[in-house]
Coordinates of N, CA, C and O in Angstrom, one line a residue:
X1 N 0.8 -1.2 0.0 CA 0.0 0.0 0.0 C 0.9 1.2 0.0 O 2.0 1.2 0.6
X2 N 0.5 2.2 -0.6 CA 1.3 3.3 -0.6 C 0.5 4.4 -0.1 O -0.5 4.2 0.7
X3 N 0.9 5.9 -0.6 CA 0.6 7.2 -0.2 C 0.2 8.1 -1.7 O 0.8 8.2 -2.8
X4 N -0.7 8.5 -1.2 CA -1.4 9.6 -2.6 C -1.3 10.8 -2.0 O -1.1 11.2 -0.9
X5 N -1.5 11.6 -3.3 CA -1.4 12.9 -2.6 C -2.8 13.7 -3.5 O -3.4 13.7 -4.6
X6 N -3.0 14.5 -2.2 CA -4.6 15.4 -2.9 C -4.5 16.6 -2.9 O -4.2 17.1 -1.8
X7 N -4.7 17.5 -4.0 CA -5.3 18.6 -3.2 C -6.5 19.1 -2.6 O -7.5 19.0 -3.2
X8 N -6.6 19.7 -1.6 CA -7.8 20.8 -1.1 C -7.8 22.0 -1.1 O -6.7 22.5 -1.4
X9 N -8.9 22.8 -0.9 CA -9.0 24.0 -1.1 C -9.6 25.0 -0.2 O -10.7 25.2 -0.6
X10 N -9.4 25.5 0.6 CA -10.1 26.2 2.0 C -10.7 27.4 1.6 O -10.3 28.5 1.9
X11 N -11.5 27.3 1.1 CA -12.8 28.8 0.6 C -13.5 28.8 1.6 O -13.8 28.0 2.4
X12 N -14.0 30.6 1.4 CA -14.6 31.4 2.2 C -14.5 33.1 2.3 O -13.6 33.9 1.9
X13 N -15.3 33.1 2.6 CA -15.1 34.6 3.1 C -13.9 35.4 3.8 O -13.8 35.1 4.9
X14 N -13.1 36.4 3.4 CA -12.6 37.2 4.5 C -12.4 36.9 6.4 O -13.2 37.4 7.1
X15 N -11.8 36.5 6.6 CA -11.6 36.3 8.0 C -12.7 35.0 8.7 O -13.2 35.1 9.8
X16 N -12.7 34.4 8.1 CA -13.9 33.2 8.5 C -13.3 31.7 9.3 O -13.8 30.7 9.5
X17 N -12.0 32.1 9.6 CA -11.3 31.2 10.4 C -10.0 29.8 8.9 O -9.2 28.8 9.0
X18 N -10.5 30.4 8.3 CA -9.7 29.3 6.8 C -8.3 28.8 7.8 O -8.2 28.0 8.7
X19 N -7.4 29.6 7.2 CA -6.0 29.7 8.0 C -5.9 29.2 9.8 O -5.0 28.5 10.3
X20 N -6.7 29.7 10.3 CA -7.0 28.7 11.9 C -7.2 27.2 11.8 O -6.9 26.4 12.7
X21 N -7.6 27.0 10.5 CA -8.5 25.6 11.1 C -7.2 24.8 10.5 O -6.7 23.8 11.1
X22 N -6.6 25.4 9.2 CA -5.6 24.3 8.9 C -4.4 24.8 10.0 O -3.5 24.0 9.8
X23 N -4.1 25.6 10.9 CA -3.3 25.8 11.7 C -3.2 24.6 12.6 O -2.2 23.9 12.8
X24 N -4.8 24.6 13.2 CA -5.2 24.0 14.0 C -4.9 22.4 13.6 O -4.6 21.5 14.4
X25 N -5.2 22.2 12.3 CA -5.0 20.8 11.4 C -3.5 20.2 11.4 O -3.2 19.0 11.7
X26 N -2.8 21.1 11.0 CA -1.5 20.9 10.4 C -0.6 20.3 11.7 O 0.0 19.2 11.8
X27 N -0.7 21.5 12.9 CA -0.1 21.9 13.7 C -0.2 21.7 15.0 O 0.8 21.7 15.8
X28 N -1.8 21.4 15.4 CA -2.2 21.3 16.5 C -2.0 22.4 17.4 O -1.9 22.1 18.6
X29 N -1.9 23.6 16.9 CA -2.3 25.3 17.1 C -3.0 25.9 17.1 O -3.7 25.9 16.0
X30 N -3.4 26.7 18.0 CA -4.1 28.1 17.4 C -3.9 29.4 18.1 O -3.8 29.4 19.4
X31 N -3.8 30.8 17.5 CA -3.5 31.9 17.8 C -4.6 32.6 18.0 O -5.5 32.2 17.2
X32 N -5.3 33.9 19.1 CA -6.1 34.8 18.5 C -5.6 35.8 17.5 O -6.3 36.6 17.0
X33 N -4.3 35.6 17.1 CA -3.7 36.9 16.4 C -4.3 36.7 15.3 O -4.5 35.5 15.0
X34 N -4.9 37.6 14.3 CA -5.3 37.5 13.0 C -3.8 37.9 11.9 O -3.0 38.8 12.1
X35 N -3.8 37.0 10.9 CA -3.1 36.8 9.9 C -4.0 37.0 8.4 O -4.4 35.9 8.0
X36 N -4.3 38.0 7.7 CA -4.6 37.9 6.3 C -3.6 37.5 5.6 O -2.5 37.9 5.5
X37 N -4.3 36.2 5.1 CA -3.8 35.5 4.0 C -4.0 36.2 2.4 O -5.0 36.3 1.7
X38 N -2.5 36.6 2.2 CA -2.0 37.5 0.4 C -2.0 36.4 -0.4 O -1.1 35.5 -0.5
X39 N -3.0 36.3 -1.0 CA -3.2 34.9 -2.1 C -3.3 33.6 -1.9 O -4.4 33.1 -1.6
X40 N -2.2 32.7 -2.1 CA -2.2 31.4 -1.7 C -1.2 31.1 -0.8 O -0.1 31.7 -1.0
X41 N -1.5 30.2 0.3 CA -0.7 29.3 1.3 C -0.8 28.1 1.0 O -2.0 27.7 1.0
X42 N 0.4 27.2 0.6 CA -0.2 25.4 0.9 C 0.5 25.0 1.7 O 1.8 25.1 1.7
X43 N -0.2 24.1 2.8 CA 0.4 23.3 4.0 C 0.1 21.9 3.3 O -0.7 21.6 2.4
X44 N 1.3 21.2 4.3 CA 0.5 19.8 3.9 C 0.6 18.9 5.4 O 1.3 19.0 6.4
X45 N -0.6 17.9 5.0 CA -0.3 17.0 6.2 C -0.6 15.3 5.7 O -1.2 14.9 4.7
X46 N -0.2 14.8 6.3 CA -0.1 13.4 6.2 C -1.5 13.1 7.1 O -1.7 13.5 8.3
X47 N -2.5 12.2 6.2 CA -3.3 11.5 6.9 C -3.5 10.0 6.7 O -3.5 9.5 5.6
X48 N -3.5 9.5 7.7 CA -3.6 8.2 7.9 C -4.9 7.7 7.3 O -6.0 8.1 7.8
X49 N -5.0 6.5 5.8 CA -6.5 6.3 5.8 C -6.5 4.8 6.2 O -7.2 4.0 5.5
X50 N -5.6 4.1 7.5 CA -6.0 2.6 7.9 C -6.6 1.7 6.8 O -6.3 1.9 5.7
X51 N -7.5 0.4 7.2 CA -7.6 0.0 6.4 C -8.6 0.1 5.6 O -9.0 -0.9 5.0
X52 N -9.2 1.0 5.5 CA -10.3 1.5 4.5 C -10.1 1.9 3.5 O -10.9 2.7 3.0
X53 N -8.7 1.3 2.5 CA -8.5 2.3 1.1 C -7.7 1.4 0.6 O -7.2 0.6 1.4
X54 N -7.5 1.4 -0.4 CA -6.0 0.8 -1.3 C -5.4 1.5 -1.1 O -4.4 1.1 -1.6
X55 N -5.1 2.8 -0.4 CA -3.9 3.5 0.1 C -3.4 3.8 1.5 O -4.0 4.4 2.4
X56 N -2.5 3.4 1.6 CA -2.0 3.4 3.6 C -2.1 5.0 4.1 O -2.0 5.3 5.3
X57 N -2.3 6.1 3.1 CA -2.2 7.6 3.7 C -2.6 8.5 2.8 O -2.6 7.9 1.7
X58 N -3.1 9.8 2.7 CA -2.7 10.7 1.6 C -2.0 12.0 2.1 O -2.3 12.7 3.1
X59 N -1.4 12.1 1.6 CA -1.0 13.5 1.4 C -1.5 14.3 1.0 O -1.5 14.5 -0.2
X60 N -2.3 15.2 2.0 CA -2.8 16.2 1.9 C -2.4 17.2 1.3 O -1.3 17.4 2.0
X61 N -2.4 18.4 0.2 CA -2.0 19.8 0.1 C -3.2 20.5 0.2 O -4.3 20.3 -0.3
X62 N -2.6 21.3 0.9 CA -4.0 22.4 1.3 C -3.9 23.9 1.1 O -3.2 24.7 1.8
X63 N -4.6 24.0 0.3 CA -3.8 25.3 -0.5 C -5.3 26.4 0.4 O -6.5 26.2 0.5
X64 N -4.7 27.3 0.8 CA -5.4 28.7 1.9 C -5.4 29.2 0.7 O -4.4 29.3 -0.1
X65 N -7.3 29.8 0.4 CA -7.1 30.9 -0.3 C -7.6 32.0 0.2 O -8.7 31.8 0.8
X66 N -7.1 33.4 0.0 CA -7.3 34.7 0.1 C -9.1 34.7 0.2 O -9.9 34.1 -0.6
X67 N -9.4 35.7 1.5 CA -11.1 35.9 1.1 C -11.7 36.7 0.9 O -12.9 36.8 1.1
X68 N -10.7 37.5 0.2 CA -11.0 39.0 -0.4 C -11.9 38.6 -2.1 O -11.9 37.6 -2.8
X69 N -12.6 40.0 -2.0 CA -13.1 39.8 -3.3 C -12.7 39.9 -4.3 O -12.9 39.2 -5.2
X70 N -11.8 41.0 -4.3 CA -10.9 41.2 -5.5 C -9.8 40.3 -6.1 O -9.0 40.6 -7.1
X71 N -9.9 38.9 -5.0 CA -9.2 37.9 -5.2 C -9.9 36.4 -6.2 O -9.3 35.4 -6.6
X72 N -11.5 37.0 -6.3 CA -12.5 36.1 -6.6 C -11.9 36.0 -8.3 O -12.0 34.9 -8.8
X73 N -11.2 36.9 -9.2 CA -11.3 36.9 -10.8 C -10.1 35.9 -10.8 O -10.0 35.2 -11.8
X74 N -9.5 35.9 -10.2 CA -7.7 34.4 -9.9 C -8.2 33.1 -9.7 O -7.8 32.0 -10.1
X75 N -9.0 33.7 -9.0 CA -9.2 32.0 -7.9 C -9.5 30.5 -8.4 O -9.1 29.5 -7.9
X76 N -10.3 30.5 -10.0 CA -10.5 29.9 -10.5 C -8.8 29.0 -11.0 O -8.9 27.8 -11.2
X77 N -7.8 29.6 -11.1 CA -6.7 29.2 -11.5 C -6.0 28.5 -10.2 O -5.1 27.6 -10.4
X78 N -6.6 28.9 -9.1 CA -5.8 28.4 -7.5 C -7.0 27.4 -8.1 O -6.4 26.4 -8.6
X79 N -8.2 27.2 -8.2 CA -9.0 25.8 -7.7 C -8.8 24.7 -9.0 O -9.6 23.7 -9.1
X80 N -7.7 24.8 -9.9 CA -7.6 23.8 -10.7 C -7.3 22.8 -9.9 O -6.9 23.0 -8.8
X81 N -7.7 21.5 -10.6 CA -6.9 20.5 -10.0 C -7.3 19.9 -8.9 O -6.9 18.7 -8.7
X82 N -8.0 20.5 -8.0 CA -8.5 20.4 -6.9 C -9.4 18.9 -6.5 O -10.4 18.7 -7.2
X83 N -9.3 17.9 -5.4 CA -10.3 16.7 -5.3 C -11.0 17.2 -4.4 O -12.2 17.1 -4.7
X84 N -10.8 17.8 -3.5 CA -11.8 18.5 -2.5 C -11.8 20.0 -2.0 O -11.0 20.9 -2.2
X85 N -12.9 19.9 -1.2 CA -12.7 22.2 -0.9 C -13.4 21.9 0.5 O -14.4 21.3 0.7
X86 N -12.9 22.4 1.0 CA -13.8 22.9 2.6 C -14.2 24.2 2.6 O -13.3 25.1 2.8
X87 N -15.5 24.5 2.5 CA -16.1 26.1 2.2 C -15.9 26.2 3.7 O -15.8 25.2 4.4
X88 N -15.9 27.1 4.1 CA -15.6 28.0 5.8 C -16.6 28.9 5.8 O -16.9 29.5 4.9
X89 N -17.4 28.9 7.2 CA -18.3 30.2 7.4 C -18.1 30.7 8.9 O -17.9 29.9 9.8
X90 N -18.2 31.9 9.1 CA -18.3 31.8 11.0 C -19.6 32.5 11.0 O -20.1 33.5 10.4
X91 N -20.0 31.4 12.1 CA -20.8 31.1 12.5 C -21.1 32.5 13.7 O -21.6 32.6 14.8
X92 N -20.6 33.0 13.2 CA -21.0 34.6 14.2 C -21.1 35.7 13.3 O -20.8 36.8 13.6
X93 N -21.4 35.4 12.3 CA -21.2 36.7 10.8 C -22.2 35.6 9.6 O -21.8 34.8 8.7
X94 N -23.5 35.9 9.8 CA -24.6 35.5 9.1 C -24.5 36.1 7.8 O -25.6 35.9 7.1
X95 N -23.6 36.7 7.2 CA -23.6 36.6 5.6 C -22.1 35.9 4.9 O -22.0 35.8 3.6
X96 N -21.3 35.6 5.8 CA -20.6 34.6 5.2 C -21.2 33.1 4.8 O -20.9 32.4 3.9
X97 N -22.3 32.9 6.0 CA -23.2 31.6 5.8 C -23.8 31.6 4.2 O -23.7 30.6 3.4
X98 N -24.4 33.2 4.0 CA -25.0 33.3 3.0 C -24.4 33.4 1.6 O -25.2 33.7 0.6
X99 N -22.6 33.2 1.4 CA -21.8 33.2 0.6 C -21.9 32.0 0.1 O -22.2 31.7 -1.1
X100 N -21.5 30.7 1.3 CA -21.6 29.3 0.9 C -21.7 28.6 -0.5 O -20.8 27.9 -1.1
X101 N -23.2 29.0 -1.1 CA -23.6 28.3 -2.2 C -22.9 28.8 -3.4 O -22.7 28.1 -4.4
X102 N -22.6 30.3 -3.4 CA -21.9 31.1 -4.6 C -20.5 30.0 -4.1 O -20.2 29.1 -4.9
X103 N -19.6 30.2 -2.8 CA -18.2 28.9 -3.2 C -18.5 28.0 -4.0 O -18.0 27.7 -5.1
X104 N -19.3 27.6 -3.4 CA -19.9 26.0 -3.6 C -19.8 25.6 -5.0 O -19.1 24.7 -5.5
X105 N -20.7 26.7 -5.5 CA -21.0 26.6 -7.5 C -19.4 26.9 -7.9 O -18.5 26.3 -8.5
X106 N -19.4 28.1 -7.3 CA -17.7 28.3 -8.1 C -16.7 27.4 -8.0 O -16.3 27.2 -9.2
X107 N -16.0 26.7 -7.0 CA -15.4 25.2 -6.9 C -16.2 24.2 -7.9 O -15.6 24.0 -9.0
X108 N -17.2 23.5 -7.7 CA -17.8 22.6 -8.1 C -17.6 23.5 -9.8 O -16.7 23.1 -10.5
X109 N -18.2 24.2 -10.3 CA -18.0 24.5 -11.9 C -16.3 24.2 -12.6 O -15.9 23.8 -13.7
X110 N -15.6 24.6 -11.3 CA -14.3 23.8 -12.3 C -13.3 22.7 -11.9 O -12.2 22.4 -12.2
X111 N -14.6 22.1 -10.8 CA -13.5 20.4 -10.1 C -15.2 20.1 -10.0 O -16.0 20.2 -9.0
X112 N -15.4 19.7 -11.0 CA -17.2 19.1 -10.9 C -16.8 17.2 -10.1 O -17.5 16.7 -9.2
X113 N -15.9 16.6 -10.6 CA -16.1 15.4 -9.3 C -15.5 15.6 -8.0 O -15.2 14.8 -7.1
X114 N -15.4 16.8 -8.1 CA -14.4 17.0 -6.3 C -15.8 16.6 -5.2 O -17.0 16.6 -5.4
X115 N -15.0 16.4 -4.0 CA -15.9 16.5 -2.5 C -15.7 17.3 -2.0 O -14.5 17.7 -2.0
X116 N -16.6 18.0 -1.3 CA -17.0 19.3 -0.8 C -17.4 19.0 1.0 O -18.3 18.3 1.4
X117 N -16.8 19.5 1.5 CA -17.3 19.8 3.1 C -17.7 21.0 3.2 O -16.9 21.8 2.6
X118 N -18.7 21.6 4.0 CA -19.0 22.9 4.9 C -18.6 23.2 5.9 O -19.6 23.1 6.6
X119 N -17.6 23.6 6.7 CA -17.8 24.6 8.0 C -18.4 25.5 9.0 O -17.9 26.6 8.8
X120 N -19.1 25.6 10.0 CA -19.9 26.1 10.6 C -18.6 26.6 11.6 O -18.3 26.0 12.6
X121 N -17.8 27.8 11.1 CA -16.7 27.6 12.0 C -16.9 29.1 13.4 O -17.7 29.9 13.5
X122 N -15.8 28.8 14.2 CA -16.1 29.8 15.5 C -17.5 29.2 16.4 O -18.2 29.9 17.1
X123 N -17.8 27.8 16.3 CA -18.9 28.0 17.2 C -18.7 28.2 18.4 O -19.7 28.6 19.1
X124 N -17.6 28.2 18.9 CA -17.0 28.4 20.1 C -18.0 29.6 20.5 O -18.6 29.6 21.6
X125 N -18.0 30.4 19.7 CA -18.7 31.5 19.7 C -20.0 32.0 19.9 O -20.2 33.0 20.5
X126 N -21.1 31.2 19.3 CA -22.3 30.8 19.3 C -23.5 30.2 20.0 O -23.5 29.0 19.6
X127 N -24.2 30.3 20.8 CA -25.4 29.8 21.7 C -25.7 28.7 20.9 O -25.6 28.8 19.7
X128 N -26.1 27.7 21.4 CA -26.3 26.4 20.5 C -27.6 26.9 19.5 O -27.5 26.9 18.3
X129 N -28.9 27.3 20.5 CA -30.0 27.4 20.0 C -30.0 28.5 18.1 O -30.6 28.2 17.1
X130 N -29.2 29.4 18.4 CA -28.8 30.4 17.3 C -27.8 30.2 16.7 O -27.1 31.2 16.3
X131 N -27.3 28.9 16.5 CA -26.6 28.2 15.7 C -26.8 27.0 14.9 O -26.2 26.6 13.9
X132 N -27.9 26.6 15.9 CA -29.1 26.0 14.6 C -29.8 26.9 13.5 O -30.0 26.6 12.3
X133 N -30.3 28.2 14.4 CA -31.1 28.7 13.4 C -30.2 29.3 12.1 O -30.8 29.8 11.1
X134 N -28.7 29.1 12.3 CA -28.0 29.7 11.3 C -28.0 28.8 10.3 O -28.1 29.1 9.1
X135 N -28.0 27.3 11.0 CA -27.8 26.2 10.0 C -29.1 26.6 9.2 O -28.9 26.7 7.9
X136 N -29.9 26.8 9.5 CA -31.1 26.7 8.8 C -31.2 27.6 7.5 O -31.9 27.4 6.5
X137 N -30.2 28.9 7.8 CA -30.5 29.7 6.6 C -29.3 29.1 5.6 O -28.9 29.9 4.9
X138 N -28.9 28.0 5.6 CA -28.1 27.8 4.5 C -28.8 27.1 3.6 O -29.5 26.1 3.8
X139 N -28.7 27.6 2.4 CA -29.7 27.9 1.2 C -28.6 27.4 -0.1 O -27.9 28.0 -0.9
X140 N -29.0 25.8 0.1 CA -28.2 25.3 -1.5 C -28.8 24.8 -2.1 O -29.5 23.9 -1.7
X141 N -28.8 25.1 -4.1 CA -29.8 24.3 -4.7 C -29.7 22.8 -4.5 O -28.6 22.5 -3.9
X142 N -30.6 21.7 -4.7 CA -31.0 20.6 -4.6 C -29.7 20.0 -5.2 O -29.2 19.1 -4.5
X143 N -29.0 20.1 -6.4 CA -27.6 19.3 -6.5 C -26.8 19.5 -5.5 O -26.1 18.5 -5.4
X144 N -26.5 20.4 -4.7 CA -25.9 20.8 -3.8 C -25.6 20.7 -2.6 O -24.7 21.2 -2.0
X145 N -26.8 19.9 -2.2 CA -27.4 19.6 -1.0 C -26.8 17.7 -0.2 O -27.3 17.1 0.8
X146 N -25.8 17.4 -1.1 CA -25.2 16.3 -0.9 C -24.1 16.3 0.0 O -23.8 15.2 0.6
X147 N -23.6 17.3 0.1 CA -22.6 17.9 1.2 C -22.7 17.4 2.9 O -23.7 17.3 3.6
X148 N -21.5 17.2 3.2 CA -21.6 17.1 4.3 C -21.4 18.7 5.0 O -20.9 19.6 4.3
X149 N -21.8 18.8 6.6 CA -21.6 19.7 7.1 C -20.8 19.7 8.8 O -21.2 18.9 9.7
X150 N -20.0 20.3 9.0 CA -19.5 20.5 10.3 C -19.6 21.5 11.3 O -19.5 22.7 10.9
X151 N -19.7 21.3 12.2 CA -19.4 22.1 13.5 C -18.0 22.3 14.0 O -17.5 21.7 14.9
X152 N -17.2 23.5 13.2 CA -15.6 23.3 13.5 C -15.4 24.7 14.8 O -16.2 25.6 14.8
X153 N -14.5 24.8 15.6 CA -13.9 25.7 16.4 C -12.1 25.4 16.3 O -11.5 24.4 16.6
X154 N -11.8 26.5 15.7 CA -10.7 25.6 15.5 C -9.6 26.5 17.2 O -8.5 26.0 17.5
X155 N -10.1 27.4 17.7 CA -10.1 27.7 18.9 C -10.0 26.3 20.0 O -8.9 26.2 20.6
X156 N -11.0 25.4 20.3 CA -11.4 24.6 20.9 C -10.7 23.1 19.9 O -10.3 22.2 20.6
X157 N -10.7 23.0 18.6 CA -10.3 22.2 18.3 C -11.3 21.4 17.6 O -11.0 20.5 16.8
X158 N -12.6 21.7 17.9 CA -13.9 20.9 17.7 C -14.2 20.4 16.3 O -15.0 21.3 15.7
X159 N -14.0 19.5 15.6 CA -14.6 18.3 14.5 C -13.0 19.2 13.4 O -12.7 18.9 12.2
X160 N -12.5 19.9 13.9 CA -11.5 20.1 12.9 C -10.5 19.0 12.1 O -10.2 19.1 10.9
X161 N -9.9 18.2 12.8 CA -9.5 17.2 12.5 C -10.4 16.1 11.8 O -10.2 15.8 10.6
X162 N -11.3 15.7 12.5 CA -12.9 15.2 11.6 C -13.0 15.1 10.5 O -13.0 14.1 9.8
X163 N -13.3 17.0 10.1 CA -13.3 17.5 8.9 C -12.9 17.4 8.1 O -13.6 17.4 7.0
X164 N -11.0 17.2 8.0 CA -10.2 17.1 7.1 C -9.8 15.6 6.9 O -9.1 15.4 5.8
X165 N -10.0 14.4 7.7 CA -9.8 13.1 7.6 C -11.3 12.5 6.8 O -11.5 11.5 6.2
X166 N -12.1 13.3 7.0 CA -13.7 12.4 6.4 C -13.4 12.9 5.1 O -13.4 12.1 4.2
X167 N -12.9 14.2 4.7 CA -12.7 14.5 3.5 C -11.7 13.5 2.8 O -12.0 12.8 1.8
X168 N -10.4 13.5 3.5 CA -9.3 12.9 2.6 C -10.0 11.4 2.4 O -9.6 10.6 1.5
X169 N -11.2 11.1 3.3 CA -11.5 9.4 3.2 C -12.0 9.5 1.7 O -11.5 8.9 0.8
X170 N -13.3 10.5 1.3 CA -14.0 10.7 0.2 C -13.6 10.9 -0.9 O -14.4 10.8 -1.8
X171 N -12.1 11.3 -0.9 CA -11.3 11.9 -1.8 C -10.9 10.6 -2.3 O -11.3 10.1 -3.4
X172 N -10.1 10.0 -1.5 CA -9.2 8.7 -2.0 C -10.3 7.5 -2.4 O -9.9 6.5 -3.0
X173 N -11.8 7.5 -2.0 CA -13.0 6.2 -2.4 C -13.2 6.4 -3.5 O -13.2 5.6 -4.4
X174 N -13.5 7.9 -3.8 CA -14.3 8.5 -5.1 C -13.2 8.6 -6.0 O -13.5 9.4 -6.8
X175 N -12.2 8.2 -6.3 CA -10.8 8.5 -7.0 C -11.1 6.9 -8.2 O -10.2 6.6 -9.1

């Protein structure tokens, strides 16, 4: 058995925790200090996929992209290539929630067999009760709605690791 390597893609909004979570992934870190990310970062990490794969591991690359908008007319060139994307939202700023489905389409239009996870990130932040109701306003057409979704803090640490191993599983079955 050997080792593959994938890429991913960490979309979202402006300050929505992207860069934390793979912090938190890579490193088993996290800072309050904020860092804007100037275009692309790729980390990588080694994931273990046991015996559930024809492959003993993948190699993750995980390319951070910028969540500025004026970064939106490139980005299609950063998502070539791509098997999976983790869209990011925090879950304390209800119009990043409402970005979601525009990532979503935009990844999926130019990595149409990739896997896609969601973020519900910063819940650390959030009352349980009004973080349901956020789930609720996420608004994806019916192709789109196949997605899985998480509860990440990458503060606390919460489903972040989860996140990025359920993906690399989906990545390496669907391959």
């Amino acid at each position: 058995m050997t080792t593959v390597s994938k890429k991913i893609c960490m979309i979202g909004d402006f300050a929505v925790g992207k860069t934390s979570l793979i912090r938190r992934f890579v490193d088993q870190a996290f800072s309050d200090r904020y860092l804007s990310t100037v275009g692309v970062k790729i980390s990588r990490k080694l994931v273990d996929l046991a015996e559930s794969s024809k492959y003993k591991s993948a190699q993750l690359l995980i390319w951070d992209l910028e969540g500025q908008t004026k970064f939106k007319s490139i980005a299609p060139s950063y998502l070539q290539g791509a098997s999976g994307a983790i869209i990011v939202a925090d879950a304390t700023r209800p119009e990043t929630i409402a970005s979601i489905a525009g990532h979503v389409e935009l990844f999926l239009s130019i990595n149409p067999k990739a896997s896609v996870s969601i973020a519900f990130n910063k819940i650390d932040l959030v009352d349980p009760p009004k973080l349901a109701h956020l789930q609720e306003m996420l608004q994806l057409p019916n192709q789109l709605r196949r997605h899985n979704t998480y509860d990440t803090s990458a503060k606390t640490g919460k489903d972040v690791d989860l996140i990025f191993q359920k993906l690399a599983h989906e990545i390496v079955e669907s391959a």
